[in-house]
Each structure stands twice: as structure tokens, then as C-alpha cells.
XYZ file of C-alpha atoms in Angstrom:
489
model
C 65.945 -86.433 -74.008
C 62.753 -84.319 -73.778
C 62.629 -80.585 -74.313
C 61.926 -80.143 -70.606
C 65.072 -82.034 -69.600
C 67.158 -80.265 -72.228
C 66.122 -76.825 -70.993
C 66.394 -77.736 -67.327
C 69.927 -78.947 -68.015
C 70.739 -75.600 -69.566
C 69.276 -73.757 -66.584
C 71.241 -75.938 -64.184
C 74.429 -74.485 -65.594
C 73.836 -71.655 -63.121
C 73.071 -67.985 -63.108
C 75.836 -67.359 -65.616
C 73.717 -69.093 -68.231
C 71.271 -66.206 -67.986
C 73.829 -63.731 -69.343
C 74.185 -63.303 -73.090
C 77.632 -63.643 -74.580
C 77.094 -62.268 -78.055
C 77.443 -58.653 -79.152
C 74.815 -58.273 -81.900
C 74.678 -55.486 -84.471
C 73.602 -52.344 -82.587
C 70.537 -51.527 -84.707
C 69.091 -55.037 -84.486
C 69.849 -55.356 -80.808
C 68.323 -51.972 -80.011
C 65.124 -52.778 -81.908
C 64.760 -56.064 -80.029
C 65.549 -54.359 -76.726
C 62.958 -51.625 -77.202
C 60.266 -54.133 -78.144
C 61.138 -56.201 -75.103
C 60.704 -53.236 -72.768
C 58.041 -50.891 -74.165
C 56.087 -53.721 -75.779
C 55.375 -57.224 -74.541
C 58.182 -58.590 -76.666
C 58.693 -58.518 -80.428
C 56.035 -59.806 -82.774
C 57.002 -60.332 -86.415
C 54.896 -57.348 -87.526
C 56.124 -54.986 -84.801
C 59.735 -55.954 -85.404
C 59.376 -55.160 -89.108
C 57.794 -51.807 -88.236
C 60.567 -50.805 -85.814
C 63.231 -51.775 -88.326
C 61.460 -49.668 -90.947
C 60.922 -46.460 -88.942
C 63.800 -46.651 -86.459
C 63.879 -47.032 -82.698
C 63.475 -43.377 -81.727
C 60.611 -42.809 -84.149
C 58.875 -45.899 -82.754
C 59.257 -44.606 -79.209
C 57.749 -41.272 -80.203
C 54.834 -43.072 -81.898
C 54.183 -45.085 -78.762
C 54.247 -41.966 -76.592
C 51.207 -40.699 -78.539
C 49.008 -43.814 -78.646
C 45.791 -42.044 -79.629
C 47.304 -41.434 -83.062
C 47.879 -45.165 -83.612
C 44.778 -46.767 -85.208
C 43.321 -49.767 -83.426
C 42.660 -52.805 -85.638
C 38.944 -53.146 -86.323
C 39.030 -56.876 -85.551
C 40.490 -56.203 -82.110
C 37.918 -53.482 -81.495
C 35.125 -55.898 -82.340
C 36.519 -58.530 -79.972
C 36.758 -56.039 -77.128
C 33.259 -54.656 -77.759
C 31.799 -58.159 -77.435
C 33.123 -58.565 -73.877
C 30.104 -57.257 -71.994
C 31.496 -57.573 -68.468
C 34.599 -55.585 -69.382
C 32.505 -52.713 -70.738
C 29.918 -52.292 -67.994
C 29.688 -49.029 -66.072
C 30.568 -49.589 -62.407
C 26.967 -49.151 -61.282
C 25.685 -51.745 -63.738
C 28.482 -54.150 -62.815
C 27.726 -53.844 -59.102
C 24.000 -54.282 -59.720
C 24.619 -57.491 -61.682
C 26.960 -58.761 -58.967
C 24.455 -58.041 -56.201
C 21.609 -59.662 -58.116
C 23.672 -62.834 -58.448
C 24.345 -62.825 -54.707
C 20.685 -62.277 -53.866
C 19.665 -65.161 -56.122
C 22.186 -67.443 -54.435
C 21.029 -66.439 -50.954
C 17.427 -67.145 -51.945
C 18.522 -70.763 -52.355
C 16.681 -71.143 -55.607
C 17.340 -74.416 -57.369
C 20.528 -74.115 -59.347
C 21.024 -70.477 -58.330
C 24.418 -71.035 -56.754
C 25.698 -72.940 -59.753
C 24.363 -70.254 -62.057
C 26.034 -67.584 -59.962
C 29.374 -69.376 -60.092
C 29.130 -69.796 -63.858
C 28.121 -66.164 -64.360
C 30.920 -64.976 -62.082
C 33.474 -67.107 -63.928
C 32.261 -65.817 -67.293
C 32.408 -62.197 -66.131
C 35.929 -62.670 -64.770
C 36.978 -64.353 -68.024
C 35.684 -61.432 -70.076
C 37.487 -58.880 -67.915
C 40.750 -60.834 -68.051
C 40.340 -61.436 -71.778
C 40.044 -57.717 -72.454
C 43.405 -57.108 -70.767
C 45.109 -60.007 -72.565
C 43.718 -59.191 -75.999
C 44.988 -55.634 -75.777
C 48.371 -56.730 -74.475
C 48.780 -59.322 -77.227
C 47.389 -57.541 -80.249
C 47.120 -53.796 -79.679
C 49.618 -51.743 -81.697
C 49.609 -49.309 -78.738
C 52.039 -51.499 -76.871
C 53.533 -48.872 -74.580
C 50.043 -48.013 -73.352
C 49.549 -51.666 -72.427
C 52.911 -51.954 -70.687
C 52.197 -48.779 -68.731
C 48.752 -50.083 -67.804
C 50.485 -53.096 -66.269
C 52.902 -50.842 -64.380
C 50.330 -48.350 -63.099
C 47.736 -50.948 -62.128
C 50.386 -52.552 -59.936
C 51.324 -49.149 -58.535
C 47.689 -48.467 -57.578
C 46.780 -52.099 -56.986
C 43.351 -53.383 -56.007
C 42.425 -57.042 -55.442
C 39.686 -58.586 -57.563
C 38.656 -61.174 -54.975
C 37.664 -58.716 -52.267
C 33.878 -58.498 -52.367
C 32.566 -55.747 -54.626
C 35.923 -55.393 -56.363
C 34.963 -58.457 -58.384
C 32.509 -56.162 -60.119
C 34.579 -52.977 -60.020
C 38.044 -53.966 -61.234
C 37.214 -53.655 -64.944
C 35.956 -50.107 -64.512
C 38.900 -49.284 -62.266
C 41.451 -50.200 -64.924
C 39.385 -48.711 -67.751
C 38.387 -45.454 -66.062
C 40.982 -44.715 -63.370
C 44.228 -46.153 -64.809
C 44.259 -46.501 -68.581
C 43.249 -42.912 -69.546
C 46.052 -41.420 -67.433
C 49.123 -43.586 -68.074
C 50.574 -40.839 -70.281
C 48.636 -38.010 -68.678
C 49.164 -36.086 -65.461
C 50.021 -37.971 -62.284
C 47.704 -35.822 -60.160
C 44.783 -36.735 -62.396
C 45.479 -40.450 -62.006
C 45.993 -40.036 -58.285
C 42.592 -38.399 -57.993
C 40.871 -40.916 -60.243
C 42.157 -43.859 -58.205
C 41.408 -42.144 -54.880
C 37.757 -41.610 -55.841
C 37.080 -44.847 -57.645
C 34.822 -47.214 -55.691
C 37.267 -50.080 -56.290
C 39.992 -48.305 -54.282
C 37.562 -46.901 -51.723
C 36.358 -50.454 -51.104
C 39.716 -52.244 -51.305
C 41.448 -50.092 -48.688
C 38.276 -49.469 -46.664
C 38.177 -45.703 -46.942
C 34.444 -45.926 -47.698
C 34.015 -46.991 -44.057
C 36.238 -44.317 -42.523
C 34.355 -41.815 -40.364
C 34.948 -39.159 -37.739
C 35.012 -40.412 -34.145
C 31.538 -40.554 -32.707
C 29.765 -40.835 -36.062
C 26.542 -42.848 -35.737
C 25.058 -44.280 -38.954
C 21.369 -43.696 -39.526
C 20.807 -47.410 -39.629
C 22.399 -49.872 -37.245
C 23.791 -53.310 -37.936
C 27.217 -54.403 -39.112
C 27.905 -51.063 -40.785
C 27.516 -49.289 -37.434
C 30.072 -51.613 -35.860
C 32.650 -50.626 -38.476
C 32.249 -46.870 -38.042
C 35.394 -45.006 -37.005
C 38.644 -43.802 -38.456
C 40.297 -46.202 -40.930
C 43.915 -45.442 -41.832
C 44.467 -48.101 -44.521
C 44.156 -45.872 -47.551
C 45.925 -42.882 -46.015
C 48.919 -45.070 -45.168
C 49.191 -46.673 -48.614
C 48.561 -43.333 -50.314
C 51.773 -41.985 -48.799
C 53.846 -45.160 -48.494
C 53.118 -46.724 -51.888
C 51.333 -44.301 -54.182
C 53.321 -41.120 -53.561
C 56.085 -40.369 -51.041
C 57.502 -43.843 -50.494
C 58.311 -45.578 -47.225
C 61.208 -43.171 -46.584
C 59.250 -40.106 -47.698
C 59.651 -38.134 -44.482
C 56.205 -38.562 -42.946
C 55.248 -39.836 -39.493
C 52.496 -41.993 -38.052
C 50.755 -38.796 -36.987
C 50.750 -37.669 -40.626
C 49.017 -40.948 -41.544
C 46.335 -40.381 -38.904
C 45.811 -36.756 -39.878
C 45.549 -37.616 -43.571
C 43.008 -40.307 -42.737
C 40.989 -37.646 -40.902
C 41.184 -35.374 -43.951
C 39.810 -38.191 -46.121
C 36.857 -39.110 -43.900
C 33.617 -38.830 -45.804
C 35.158 -39.997 -49.095
C 32.855 -42.907 -49.806
C 30.407 -44.419 -52.295
C 26.941 -45.894 -52.257
C 26.701 -49.329 -53.907
C 22.948 -49.022 -54.427
C 23.303 -45.691 -56.258
C 26.336 -45.559 -58.535
C 24.851 -43.600 -61.397
C 25.867 -40.113 -62.409
C 29.146 -38.483 -63.487
C 31.157 -39.662 -60.466
C 30.246 -43.353 -60.911
C 29.453 -43.795 -57.248
C 31.935 -41.535 -55.467
C 30.368 -39.112 -53.047
C 31.461 -36.964 -50.158
C 29.389 -37.422 -47.015
C 29.830 -34.402 -44.719
C 28.190 -36.306 -41.847
C 31.079 -38.779 -41.868
C 33.770 -36.139 -42.156
C 36.032 -35.099 -39.291
C 35.559 -31.337 -39.201
C 38.330 -30.664 -36.689
C 41.635 -28.927 -37.424
C 44.383 -31.265 -38.673
C 48.167 -30.920 -38.635
C 49.649 -32.771 -41.593
C 53.159 -32.631 -43.082
C 53.856 -29.452 -41.129
C 50.696 -27.747 -42.339
C 47.615 -26.674 -40.416
C 44.516 -27.865 -42.225
C 41.281 -26.151 -41.287
C 37.865 -27.626 -41.939
C 37.135 -27.499 -45.664
C 35.161 -30.696 -46.258
C 35.993 -32.565 -49.435
C 38.553 -29.887 -50.362
C 40.854 -31.161 -47.602
C 41.370 -34.446 -49.429
C 41.781 -32.710 -52.762
C 44.402 -30.439 -51.216
C 46.257 -33.463 -49.835
C 46.385 -35.037 -53.299
C 47.643 -31.742 -54.759
C 50.459 -31.599 -52.220
C 51.443 -35.258 -52.495
C 51.538 -35.240 -56.309
C 54.227 -32.550 -56.411
C 56.395 -33.539 -53.465
C 60.088 -34.135 -54.340
C 59.858 -37.486 -52.530
C 56.955 -38.510 -54.781
C 58.809 -37.534 -57.943
C 61.850 -39.569 -56.929
C 59.912 -42.538 -55.552
C 57.758 -42.974 -58.658
C 60.648 -42.228 -61.022
C 62.680 -44.926 -59.282
C 59.861 -47.438 -59.742
C 59.436 -46.570 -63.413
C 63.175 -46.878 -64.017
C 63.239 -50.179 -62.153
C 60.443 -51.527 -64.341
C 61.933 -50.360 -67.640
C 65.708 -50.302 -67.124
C 67.157 -52.373 -64.265
C 66.295 -53.884 -60.901
C 68.740 -51.350 -59.437
C 68.135 -48.344 -61.709
C 70.870 -45.762 -62.334
C 70.529 -42.916 -59.788
C 71.400 -40.265 -62.391
C 68.512 -41.384 -64.599
C 66.091 -41.363 -61.677
C 67.177 -37.830 -60.815
C 66.694 -36.595 -64.393
C 63.232 -38.107 -64.458
C 62.425 -36.410 -61.151
C 63.625 -33.092 -62.547
C 61.302 -33.552 -65.533
C 58.515 -34.276 -63.033
C 59.215 -30.975 -61.235
C 59.458 -28.987 -64.462
C 56.202 -30.360 -65.910
C 54.217 -30.736 -62.659
C 53.921 -34.477 -63.003
C 53.400 -34.866 -66.766
C 53.838 -38.615 -67.164
C 54.344 -38.435 -70.917
C 57.312 -36.104 -70.386
C 58.719 -38.242 -67.570
C 58.333 -41.404 -69.640
C 59.977 -39.719 -72.642
C 62.953 -38.744 -70.462
C 63.228 -42.387 -69.456
C 62.820 -44.012 -72.865
C 65.134 -41.669 -74.769
C 67.861 -41.836 -72.135
C 71.262 -43.329 -72.806
C 70.710 -45.652 -69.852
C 67.585 -47.147 -71.415
C 68.932 -47.352 -74.977
C 72.445 -48.551 -74.165
C 73.624 -51.997 -75.173
C 74.385 -52.735 -71.525
C 70.687 -52.440 -70.646
C 69.599 -55.278 -72.919
C 68.598 -58.646 -71.474
C 69.169 -57.523 -67.876
C 65.587 -57.841 -66.605
C 63.968 -61.172 -65.728
C 60.467 -61.502 -67.129
C 57.501 -61.685 -64.822
C 55.080 -64.532 -65.594
C 52.797 -61.990 -67.272
C 55.605 -60.753 -69.506
C 56.742 -64.288 -70.279
C 53.321 -65.563 -71.337
C 52.576 -62.535 -73.510
C 56.005 -62.386 -75.118
C 55.937 -66.108 -75.953
C 52.632 -65.778 -77.804
C 53.630 -62.556 -79.559
C 57.007 -63.880 -80.705
C 55.446 -67.074 -82.008
C 52.939 -65.196 -84.143
C 50.214 -67.762 -83.375
C 46.498 -67.060 -83.125
C 44.846 -67.746 -79.756
C 41.124 -68.453 -79.947
C 40.668 -69.344 -76.277
C 42.513 -67.335 -73.641
C 41.669 -69.617 -70.729
C 44.935 -71.602 -70.901
C 46.904 -68.335 -70.750
C 44.869 -67.235 -67.747
C 45.475 -70.641 -66.198
C 49.207 -70.379 -66.834
C 49.297 -67.045 -64.995
C 47.344 -68.536 -62.095
C 49.731 -71.469 -61.835
C 52.734 -69.153 -62.021
C 51.508 -67.172 -59.021
C 50.547 -64.048 -60.966
C 46.798 -64.202 -61.612
C 45.403 -61.156 -63.358
C 44.165 -58.610 -60.789
C 45.007 -61.201 -58.149
C 47.668 -59.572 -55.978
C 46.251 -59.499 -52.464
C 48.565 -56.833 -51.059
C 48.409 -53.133 -52.039
C 52.029 -53.008 -53.223
C 51.151 -55.034 -56.332
C 53.280 -57.602 -58.119
C 57.054 -57.175 -58.094
C 58.998 -56.888 -61.359
C 62.440 -57.987 -60.184
C 64.390 -61.190 -60.793
C 64.451 -61.989 -57.086
C 60.659 -62.150 -57.011
C 60.231 -64.615 -59.882
C 63.405 -66.673 -60.463
C 62.894 -70.046 -58.802
C 62.975 -73.691 -59.998
C 59.214 -74.298 -59.806
C 58.423 -71.173 -61.823
C 60.979 -72.106 -64.481
C 59.506 -75.579 -64.794
C 56.060 -74.130 -65.372
C 57.412 -71.763 -68.019
C 59.075 -74.630 -69.839
C 55.814 -76.597 -69.790
C 53.991 -73.686 -71.391
C 56.774 -73.210 -73.950
C 56.443 -76.865 -74.922
C 52.676 -76.659 -75.379
C 52.899 -73.453 -77.382
C 55.675 -74.693 -79.618
C 53.840 -77.957 -80.340
C 50.619 -76.181 -81.281
C 48.529 -77.776 -78.549
C 45.175 -76.181 -77.820
C 44.378 -73.284 -77.736
C 47.235 -72.593 -80.157
C 46.271 -72.997 -83.774
C 49.427 -74.595 -85.140
C 52.999 -75.563 -84.210
C 55.499 -72.749 -84.102
C 58.004 -72.457 -86.934
C 61.386 -72.463 -85.158
C 63.195 -70.662 -87.986
C 60.657 -67.835 -88.038
C 60.719 -67.665 -84.242
C 64.511 -67.414 -84.197
C 64.352 -64.635 -86.800
C 61.897 -62.714 -84.615
C 63.978 -63.162 -81.481
C 67.092 -62.268 -83.459
C 70.026 -61.011 -81.406
C 68.371 -61.831 -78.092
C 69.272 -65.486 -78.687
C 72.809 -66.201 -77.561
C 75.293 -68.194 -79.588
C 75.233 -70.924 -76.952
C 71.458 -71.303 -77.291
C 71.661 -71.244 -81.087
C 74.126 -74.108 -81.025
C 71.968 -76.161 -78.639
C 68.863 -75.557 -80.747
C 70.528 -76.409 -84.047
C 71.777 -79.688 -82.589
C 68.291 -80.721 -81.378
C 65.560 -82.533 -83.270
C 63.475 -80.114 -85.397
C 60.311 -80.706 -83.371
C 62.077 -79.535 -80.203
C 63.663 -76.362 -81.511
C 60.842 -73.862 -81.007
C 60.231 -75.100 -77.473
C 63.925 -74.810 -76.673
C 63.981 -71.213 -77.867
C 60.938 -70.276 -75.788
C 62.209 -72.181 -72.765
C 65.774 -70.947 -73.023
C 67.513 -68.802 -70.392
C 67.772 -66.071 -73.053
C 64.004 -65.881 -73.502
C 63.430 -65.709 -69.740
C 65.122 -62.313 -69.835
C 64.277 -59.127 -71.651
């Protein structure tokens, strides 16, 4: 019987097969649990480090990532990825030049554009994967995944093909352990978000562009960003606002735009256009807002960042990502109280979460179902194999329905079991586990099942251990990576 059939048979035993039966030694189990949640799974080196310094010391290290040295080899790999390092203006210019060449119908121009676009996308995706796989600042990478989803933009919408790398690098990554208001402002002003949710087109009623054409036809108030800003980014769908509040906030944000042809300077393209702004009085969230130009939008971000509904909504989402699909209400409330006390200090909120009894308890282990992104990364990290070509990993994510930067809707990818547990997805995971374990390209060598089992340690149930030990040696690593135990974290 093949590894695929063996694992599918185990999965067919039902949902109960996803629960672990063993009660491992607390220290070992806690180390594995922490690496499964604040890292993309245990690697042999990270597991040894956590066992050496202790779980709480490791958490504190991860909460201060700038003090963790980056490996020089990883730094060199990242520096060589030109598309991932371009300033937004340069990236947009390159993108527009490719489009102009294709429109000119020069011989081979379209093929060259496609190849250049594919290479640029590969470099951007590779930068994310290399950091997630090999950076010792694992919590920073996990939080980048969380916060990018929270403030999602879609790479395949026009200019966002060129802007997504800068968006993650400049508007998300620097703030994941900073202040929420700073991240909120950085995402609000970044051209990737302005373009994705169309706020760059939003104008006061009656505004007439200086030049006609398609742009003139799209002039008028656009509520997309204002709605998602309150519903997804801050207050939550039950945050106590009305449709009128959405409209009034959209009016406050008119004039927040960017100019693709001129994205140089300290703001990387963001500009406030007073001609586009609605200068009338607004009534928003029970407040009267008089004409103040760009300051109206800044004031709105100030208010939203410190609303009790925002603190609870975002704390709930963080706890759902790190602790349980239905997070403990008492933990969410403590995180919200930290938010209030520190005015949205995300390092303090995250520390409250990660040092909580709810996060560190034995009951929290192996209760979350891995997303495809988490599964792919954790399989490579646990196996300890070198990956020279990341394209198969990118392809695996595409096939699993979770392409990097590829969520069309502004709510981002879900992180719950309900979103990802289905027969087709499990079959694809097993296929990847088989290829990885066998050392097929791009993996350098077959995975040592004994070393893999040591790395996974107490996360492997007794039932799985017995099945693996009874199988042929060449199937054992694949069975571990394709097991119900490994699907969870």
C-alpha cells in the first residue's frame, strides 16, 4: 500500500483521529507547542535553542527581534532579490514600462513582459518564503503573516503587482511589534491600499478632473476603503457604526490619493489633493467634523485605533490565530485591557497573549489546524532540508488555494479549521509530504525519518508512532509529514 493510501486510511478514521491521545512531558510539549505557534513549526536548530534557554526566555527573545542577528547567508539571498527590494516608485515605473512595451506590439514584447512579470513575482514571493523558513526572527514572520492578512491587498489587481512588496516591507513588517496606530496609518497611506480599495479615486461630489477620459468617469465618492477600515481593520462588523458613518468617513478620506507617475519623495507616492477633498461638515461616530483637510483622515485613524471595539476585535483575531478558533473570552479581555493601558502597543498586547496561561497550557497544544502556508513551511523546517528552488513550494500554495498575496477579498485568508479541512486539500498535502520525504526536486535529499520524529517529538501521537514503525522505512518520513498529527499545531 502506498504512503498516500496509508495516510488517507488514517484520515478516514474520522475527526477523532485529529486529536492526540498522549500526554507528553510538559517541558518538551511546551517547547514544541511554542515553536508551532510563534514560529512556523520546529526546526532542529530552533528546537535545540528553545530547550536550552527555556520557553519563556525564547518568547521574550522573539518579542525583541531586532536583537536577534540575521544569518549573513540569508541576508545575501534577500539582497539579491531585486524586485523585492525596489522602492514603490521604481517598481511601478518598471511595471508601466513593461506594459507600454507590450502595447507597442514589438516582436516578443508580450512574451518578455510575461517572463519579467513572472520573475518579479517569484522574487517577491521568494523573499517572504526565505524569511519564513530560515529567519531566526520567527515571531516577526508569523506576525507578518497575520497582519498582512488583517490589512490584505491583492497582488493581481493592476498596480498592486508592483506595489505588494513595498506594502509588506514598508507598511506591515516594521510595525508588527510596534504601535497599532502607526501601522494603521502606514497601510492607509500606502499606494497598494489606496489602489486596492479605490480610495485614490474617491472625490467630493462635483469634482471635475483637469483632464477628461476614463478617470473623469470614475470621479465621485468611493466608500470601499472607509467600510473595510471600520469593518475589518478596526471596529469589527459589530463595532457600533452605521452606514452613515461609513459615508461620512469616506468623505473625510477624500483627497487621500497617489500619483503613479511621481512616487518619489518621503511619502513614496501618497499625497493629499485638496481639490478632491469634500470640505463640508461631517457627522461621524457622534462627532461633528469640521473642514480640516488631510487632518480629518488622521483624526479618524486616531479615534479608530483607540476605540474599545477595535481593541477587542483585533485582540480576538490575534487570540484566534495563536490560541484557538474560538479563543477564551477572558484572554481577549486581558489583551484589550493591555491595549487600553498602552494605547495600542502591539508588543505589549502580544506579550500578554504569549505569556498567558491560555496560550501556554497543555490544553492549547495541537488544537489549531494548519493553513496551507503553515503546513508547507512547517514541513520544510521540520525536515531540515535545503531548498534551492522555491517554485515548487509556491506551486503547492497555489494548488492548495492559498497563493502568496493572492486573496482577492479584503478580509484575507482565514486561519480556522473550517476554512481548510477538506478531502481535496488533505490529498494535496499528502502529495507534497511524499515528495519532500523522498527528496524529489527541489529538495536536496530524502528526509531521515528518525531525525524528523525527534524534531516533532511529543506532537506525534502514539497511534501515529505505531503506524510509522510498522511501515517500510522509505515510507516513514512521508507518513509523519502526512499524518493527522502534523496537520495540526
